[in-house]
């Protein structure tokens, strides 16, 4: 969360972008079953699995 918050504060992101990022992090934590996520958690296998998990739970992953 710390790196993401730093990224958000350094870059002038639109409010909608910040909300999207925070939503993705919340859902990725739920998918991983963790309170915190680490860079090692963002593997190709986990990202692919997360995409499937989102689809199964009705979360859109197409950017719309």
PDB file of N, CA and C in Angstrom:
ATOM      1  N   UNK A   1       0.816  -1.196   0.000  1.00  0.00           N
ATOM      2  CA  UNK A   1       0.000   0.000   0.000  1.00  0.00           C
ATOM      3  C   UNK A   1       0.859   1.258   0.000  1.00  0.00           C
ATOM      4  N   UNK A   2       1.979   1.183   0.681  1.00  0.00           N
ATOM      5  CA  UNK A   2       2.853   2.346   0.790  1.00  0.00           C
ATOM      6  C   UNK A   2       3.356   2.817  -0.575  1.00  0.00           C
ATOM      7  N   UNK A   3       3.815   1.872  -1.400  1.00  0.00           N
ATOM      8  CA  UNK A   3       4.303   2.233  -2.734  1.00  0.00           C
ATOM      9  C   UNK A   3       3.189   2.808  -3.601  1.00  0.00           C
ATOM     10  N   UNK A   4       2.013   2.240  -3.506  1.00  0.00           N
ATOM     11  CA  UNK A   4       0.881   2.726  -4.289  1.00  0.00           C
ATOM     12  C   UNK A   4       0.502   4.131  -3.843  1.00  0.00           C
ATOM     13  N   UNK A   5       0.450   4.352  -2.542  1.00  0.00           N
ATOM     14  CA  UNK A   5       0.121   5.682  -2.033  1.00  0.00           C
ATOM     15  C   UNK A   5       1.169   6.704  -2.455  1.00  0.00           C
ATOM     16  N   UNK A   6       2.431   6.313  -2.452  1.00  0.00           N
ATOM     17  CA  UNK A   6       3.489   7.206  -2.906  1.00  0.00           C
ATOM     18  C   UNK A   6       3.324   7.517  -4.392  1.00  0.00           C
ATOM     19  N   UNK A   7       3.028   6.492  -5.188  1.00  0.00           N
ATOM     20  CA  UNK A   7       2.803   6.683  -6.620  1.00  0.00           C
ATOM     21  C   UNK A   7       1.659   7.667  -6.853  1.00  0.00           C
ATOM     22  N   UNK A   8       0.590   7.492  -6.109  1.00  0.00           N
ATOM     23  CA  UNK A   8      -0.574   8.361  -6.251  1.00  0.00           C
ATOM     24  C   UNK A   8      -0.218   9.800  -5.880  1.00  0.00           C
ATOM     25  N   UNK A   9       0.541   9.971  -4.804  1.00  0.00           N
ATOM     26  CA  UNK A   9       0.864  11.328  -4.358  1.00  0.00           C
ATOM     27  C   UNK A   9       1.853  12.027  -5.290  1.00  0.00           C
ATOM     28  N   UNK A  10       2.766  11.272  -5.904  1.00  0.00           N
ATOM     29  CA  UNK A  10       3.773  11.856  -6.792  1.00  0.00           C
ATOM     30  C   UNK A  10       3.175  12.219  -8.148  1.00  0.00           C
ATOM     31  N   UNK A  11       2.264  11.404  -8.628  1.00  0.00           N
ATOM     32  CA  UNK A  11       1.644  11.627  -9.939  1.00  0.00           C
ATOM     33  C   UNK A  11       0.300  12.314  -9.746  1.00  0.00           C
ATOM     34  N   UNK A  12       0.023  13.235 -10.588  1.00  0.00           N
ATOM     35  CA  UNK A  12      -1.255  13.952 -10.500  1.00  0.00           C
ATOM     36  C   UNK A  12      -2.321  13.155 -11.236  1.00  0.00           C
ATOM     37  N   UNK A  13      -2.930  12.245 -10.512  1.00  0.00           N
ATOM     38  CA  UNK A  13      -3.923  11.362 -11.106  1.00  0.00           C
ATOM     39  C   UNK A  13      -5.322  11.922 -10.906  1.00  0.00           C
ATOM     40  N   UNK A  14      -6.173  11.631 -11.854  1.00  0.00           N
ATOM     41  CA  UNK A  14      -7.573  12.015 -11.718  1.00  0.00           C
ATOM     42  C   UNK A  14      -8.193  11.200 -10.585  1.00  0.00           C
ATOM     43  N   UNK A  15      -9.211  11.774  -9.964  1.00  0.00           N
ATOM     44  CA  UNK A  15      -9.890  11.110  -8.851  1.00  0.00           C
ATOM     45  C   UNK A  15     -10.414   9.742  -9.265  1.00  0.00           C
ATOM     46  N   UNK A  16     -10.913   9.637 -10.508  1.00  0.00           N
ATOM     47  CA  UNK A  16     -11.445   8.351 -10.986  1.00  0.00           C
ATOM     48  C   UNK A  16     -10.339   7.305 -11.075  1.00  0.00           C
ATOM     49  N   UNK A  17      -9.144   7.736 -11.476  1.00  0.00           N
ATOM     50  CA  UNK A  17      -8.013   6.813 -11.579  1.00  0.00           C
ATOM     51  C   UNK A  17      -7.607   6.318 -10.200  1.00  0.00           C
ATOM     52  N   UNK A  18      -7.558   7.223  -9.229  1.00  0.00           N
ATOM     53  CA  UNK A  18      -7.209   6.852  -7.855  1.00  0.00           C
ATOM     54  C   UNK A  18      -8.220   5.842  -7.317  1.00  0.00           C
ATOM     55  N   UNK A  19      -9.497   6.094  -7.549  1.00  0.00           N
ATOM     56  CA  UNK A  19     -10.541   5.169  -7.092  1.00  0.00           C
ATOM     57  C   UNK A  19     -10.397   3.805  -7.758  1.00  0.00           C
ATOM     58  N   UNK A  20     -10.076   3.785  -9.042  1.00  0.00           N
ATOM     59  CA  UNK A  20      -9.877   2.516  -9.752  1.00  0.00           C
ATOM     60  C   UNK A  20      -8.707   1.739  -9.170  1.00  0.00           C
ATOM     61  N   UNK A  21      -7.603   2.431  -8.937  1.00  0.00           N
ATOM     62  CA  UNK A  21      -6.417   1.787  -8.366  1.00  0.00           C
ATOM     63  C   UNK A  21      -6.747   1.194  -6.999  1.00  0.00           C
ATOM     64  N   UNK A  22      -7.405   1.970  -6.160  1.00  0.00           N
ATOM     65  CA  UNK A  22      -7.748   1.486  -4.814  1.00  0.00           C
ATOM     66  C   UNK A  22      -8.710   0.308  -4.869  1.00  0.00           C
ATOM     67  N   UNK A  23      -9.640   0.332  -5.824  1.00  0.00           N
ATOM     68  CA  UNK A  23     -10.568  -0.785  -5.986  1.00  0.00           C
ATOM     69  C   UNK A  23      -9.853  -2.054  -6.416  1.00  0.00           C
ATOM     70  N   UNK A  24      -8.928  -1.913  -7.352  1.00  0.00           N
ATOM     71  CA  UNK A  24      -8.159  -3.077  -7.808  1.00  0.00           C
ATOM     72  C   UNK A  24      -7.344  -3.656  -6.664  1.00  0.00           C
ATOM     73  N   UNK A  25      -6.717  -2.797  -5.882  1.00  0.00           N
ATOM     74  CA  UNK A  25      -5.918  -3.276  -4.750  1.00  0.00           C
ATOM     75  C   UNK A  25      -6.804  -4.016  -3.748  1.00  0.00           C
ATOM     76  N   UNK A  26      -7.969  -3.454  -3.457  1.00  0.00           N
ATOM     77  CA  UNK A  26      -8.901  -4.100  -2.518  1.00  0.00           C
ATOM     78  C   UNK A  26      -9.286  -5.490  -3.007  1.00  0.00           C
ATOM     79  N   UNK A  27      -9.609  -5.596  -4.289  1.00  0.00           N
ATOM     80  CA  UNK A  27     -10.017  -6.882  -4.846  1.00  0.00           C
ATOM     81  C   UNK A  27      -8.837  -7.854  -4.934  1.00  0.00           C
ATOM     82  N   UNK A  28      -7.648  -7.345  -5.255  1.00  0.00           N
ATOM     83  CA  UNK A  28      -6.476  -8.227  -5.328  1.00  0.00           C
ATOM     84  C   UNK A  28      -6.153  -8.785  -3.945  1.00  0.00           C
ATOM     85  N   UNK A  29      -6.288  -7.968  -2.913  1.00  0.00           N
ATOM     86  CA  UNK A  29      -6.090  -8.454  -1.540  1.00  0.00           C
ATOM     87  C   UNK A  29      -7.098  -9.559  -1.209  1.00  0.00           C
ATOM     88  N   UNK A  30      -8.343  -9.352  -1.612  1.00  0.00           N
ATOM     89  CA  UNK A  30      -9.367 -10.375  -1.371  1.00  0.00           C
ATOM     90  C   UNK A  30      -9.027 -11.654  -2.124  1.00  0.00           C
ATOM     91  N   UNK A  31      -8.609 -11.521  -3.373  1.00  0.00           N
ATOM     92  CA  UNK A  31      -8.228 -12.680  -4.180  1.00  0.00           C
ATOM     93  C   UNK A  31      -7.070 -13.430  -3.534  1.00  0.00           C
ATOM     94  N   UNK A  32      -6.082 -12.695  -3.050  1.00  0.00           N
ATOM     95  CA  UNK A  32      -4.905 -13.319  -2.442  1.00  0.00           C
ATOM     96  C   UNK A  32      -5.176 -13.803  -1.009  1.00  0.00           C
ATOM     97  N   UNK A  33      -6.261 -13.305  -0.395  1.00  0.00           N
ATOM     98  CA  UNK A  33      -6.566 -13.671   0.987  1.00  0.00           C
ATOM     99  C   UNK A  33      -5.585 -13.051   1.963  1.00  0.00           C
ATOM    100  N   UNK A  34      -5.136 -11.838   1.656  1.00  0.00           N
ATOM    101  CA  UNK A  34      -4.131 -11.162   2.476  1.00  0.00           C
ATOM    102  C   UNK A  34      -4.574  -9.743   2.810  1.00  0.00           C
ATOM    103  N   UNK A  35      -4.025  -9.229   3.908  1.00  0.00           N
ATOM    104  CA  UNK A  35      -4.252  -7.832   4.263  1.00  0.00           C
ATOM    105  C   UNK A  35      -3.278  -6.910   3.545  1.00  0.00           C
ATOM    106  N   UNK A  36      -2.138  -7.438   3.157  1.00  0.00           N
ATOM    107  CA  UNK A  36      -1.117  -6.678   2.438  1.00  0.00           C
ATOM    108  C   UNK A  36      -0.679  -7.476   1.225  1.00  0.00           C
ATOM    109  N   UNK A  37      -0.286  -6.752   0.191  1.00  0.00           N
ATOM    110  CA  UNK A  37       0.270  -7.424  -0.976  1.00  0.00           C
ATOM    111  C   UNK A  37       1.693  -6.917  -1.177  1.00  0.00           C
ATOM    112  N   UNK A  38       2.499  -7.780  -1.714  1.00  0.00           N
ATOM    113  CA  UNK A  38       3.908  -7.470  -1.939  1.00  0.00           C
ATOM    114  C   UNK A  38       4.215  -7.648  -3.416  1.00  0.00           C
ATOM    115  N   UNK A  39       5.289  -7.050  -3.845  1.00  0.00           N
ATOM    116  CA  UNK A  39       5.652  -7.103  -5.255  1.00  0.00           C
ATOM    117  C   UNK A  39       5.765  -8.549  -5.737  1.00  0.00           C
ATOM    118  N   UNK A  40       6.213  -9.438  -4.887  1.00  0.00           N
ATOM    119  CA  UNK A  40       6.338 -10.847  -5.263  1.00  0.00           C
ATOM    120  C   UNK A  40       4.974 -11.483  -5.538  1.00  0.00           C
ATOM    121  N   UNK A  41       3.906 -10.900  -4.977  1.00  0.00           N
ATOM    122  CA  UNK A  41       2.555 -11.418  -5.219  1.00  0.00           C
ATOM    123  C   UNK A  41       2.066 -11.117  -6.633  1.00  0.00           C
ATOM    124  N   UNK A  42       2.682 -10.143  -7.279  1.00  0.00           N
ATOM    125  CA  UNK A  42       2.243  -9.733  -8.616  1.00  0.00           C
ATOM    126  C   UNK A  42       3.025 -10.535  -9.659  1.00  0.00           C
ATOM    127  N   UNK A  43       2.711 -11.811  -9.695  1.00  0.00           N
ATOM    128  CA  UNK A  43       3.334 -12.712 -10.668  1.00  0.00           C
ATOM    129  C   UNK A  43       2.372 -12.918 -11.835  1.00  0.00           C
ATOM    130  N   UNK A  44       2.887 -13.438 -12.916  1.00  0.00           N
ATOM    131  CA  UNK A  44       2.036 -13.693 -14.085  1.00  0.00           C
ATOM    132  C   UNK A  44       0.883 -14.624 -13.721  1.00  0.00           C
ATOM    133  N   UNK A  45       1.182 -15.679 -12.976  1.00  0.00           N
ATOM    134  CA  UNK A  45       0.145 -16.641 -12.597  1.00  0.00           C
ATOM    135  C   UNK A  45      -0.932 -15.980 -11.735  1.00  0.00           C
ATOM    136  N   UNK A  46      -0.522 -15.137 -10.790  1.00  0.00           N
ATOM    137  CA  UNK A  46      -1.503 -14.476  -9.931  1.00  0.00           C
ATOM    138  C   UNK A  46      -2.331 -13.456 -10.696  1.00  0.00           C
ATOM    139  N   UNK A  47      -1.716 -12.768 -11.630  1.00  0.00           N
ATOM    140  CA  UNK A  47      -2.459 -11.781 -12.414  1.00  0.00           C
ATOM    141  C   UNK A  47      -3.493 -12.479 -13.302  1.00  0.00           C
ATOM    142  N   UNK A  48      -3.106 -13.574 -13.918  1.00  0.00           N
ATOM    143  CA  UNK A  48      -4.053 -14.339 -14.743  1.00  0.00           C
ATOM    144  C   UNK A  48      -5.179 -14.886 -13.869  1.00  0.00           C
ATOM    145  N   UNK A  49      -4.831 -15.454 -12.736  1.00  0.00           N
ATOM    146  CA  UNK A  49      -5.842 -15.972 -11.814  1.00  0.00           C
ATOM    147  C   UNK A  49      -6.759 -14.882 -11.293  1.00  0.00           C
ATOM    148  N   UNK A  50      -6.194 -13.713 -11.039  1.00  0.00           N
ATOM    149  CA  UNK A  50      -6.979 -12.579 -10.571  1.00  0.00           C
ATOM    150  C   UNK A  50      -7.988 -12.147 -11.635  1.00  0.00           C
ATOM    151  N   UNK A  51      -7.580 -12.156 -12.888  1.00  0.00           N
ATOM    152  CA  UNK A  51      -8.499 -11.827 -13.979  1.00  0.00           C
ATOM    153  C   UNK A  51      -9.679 -12.777 -14.016  1.00  0.00           C
ATOM    154  N   UNK A  52      -9.396 -14.061 -13.861  1.00  0.00           N
ATOM    155  CA  UNK A  52     -10.478 -15.060 -13.835  1.00  0.00           C
ATOM    156  C   UNK A  52     -11.380 -14.844 -12.620  1.00  0.00           C
ATOM    157  N   UNK A  53     -10.757 -14.596 -11.461  1.00  0.00           N
ATOM    158  CA  UNK A  53     -11.486 -14.374 -10.217  1.00  0.00           C
ATOM    159  C   UNK A  53     -12.431 -13.179 -10.371  1.00  0.00           C
ATOM    160  N   UNK A  54     -11.930 -12.105 -10.972  1.00  0.00           N
ATOM    161  CA  UNK A  54     -12.755 -10.911 -11.187  1.00  0.00           C
ATOM    162  C   UNK A  54     -13.963 -11.245 -12.062  1.00  0.00           C
ATOM    163  N   UNK A  55     -13.726 -11.985 -13.142  1.00  0.00           N
ATOM    164  CA  UNK A  55     -14.819 -12.369 -14.040  1.00  0.00           C
ATOM    165  C   UNK A  55     -15.849 -13.221 -13.302  1.00  0.00           C
ATOM    166  N   UNK A  56     -15.383 -14.152 -12.480  1.00  0.00           N
ATOM    167  CA  UNK A  56     -16.289 -15.019 -11.719  1.00  0.00           C
ATOM    168  C   UNK A  56     -17.121 -14.234 -10.707  1.00  0.00           C
ATOM    169  N   UNK A  57     -16.550 -13.138 -10.200  1.00  0.00           N
ATOM    170  CA  UNK A  57     -17.240 -12.325  -9.197  1.00  0.00           C
ATOM    171  C   UNK A  57     -17.981 -11.132  -9.815  1.00  0.00           C
ATOM    172  N   UNK A  58     -17.996 -11.071 -11.142  1.00  0.00           N
ATOM    173  CA  UNK A  58     -18.738 -10.019 -11.810  1.00  0.00           C
ATOM    174  C   UNK A  58     -18.042  -8.667 -11.863  1.00  0.00           C
ATOM    175  N   UNK A  59     -16.732  -8.652 -11.605  1.00  0.00           N
ATOM    176  CA  UNK A  59     -15.985  -7.409 -11.694  1.00  0.00           C
ATOM    177  C   UNK A  59     -15.457  -7.248 -13.106  1.00  0.00           C
ATOM    178  N   UNK A  60     -15.603  -6.078 -13.657  1.00  0.00           N
ATOM    179  CA  UNK A  60     -15.152  -5.804 -15.018  1.00  0.00           C
ATOM    180  C   UNK A  60     -13.644  -5.596 -15.041  1.00  0.00           C
ATOM    181  N   UNK A  61     -12.999  -6.142 -16.032  1.00  0.00           N
ATOM    182  CA  UNK A  61     -11.550  -5.982 -16.169  1.00  0.00           C
ATOM    183  C   UNK A  61     -11.180  -5.409 -17.533  1.00  0.00           C
ATOM    184  N   UNK A  62     -12.175  -4.875 -18.243  1.00  0.00           N
ATOM    185  CA  UNK A  62     -11.904  -4.384 -19.603  1.00  0.00           C
ATOM    186  C   UNK A  62     -11.641  -2.886 -19.661  1.00  0.00           C
ATOM    187  N   UNK A  63     -11.569  -2.227 -18.500  1.00  0.00           N
ATOM    188  CA  UNK A  63     -11.269  -0.806 -18.468  1.00  0.00           C
ATOM    189  C   UNK A  63     -12.457   0.105 -18.655  1.00  0.00           C
ATOM    190  N   UNK A  64     -13.654  -0.455 -18.814  1.00  0.00           N
ATOM    191  CA  UNK A  64     -14.863   0.384 -18.963  1.00  0.00           C
ATOM    192  C   UNK A  64     -15.611   0.476 -17.657  1.00  0.00           C
TER     193      UNK A  64
END
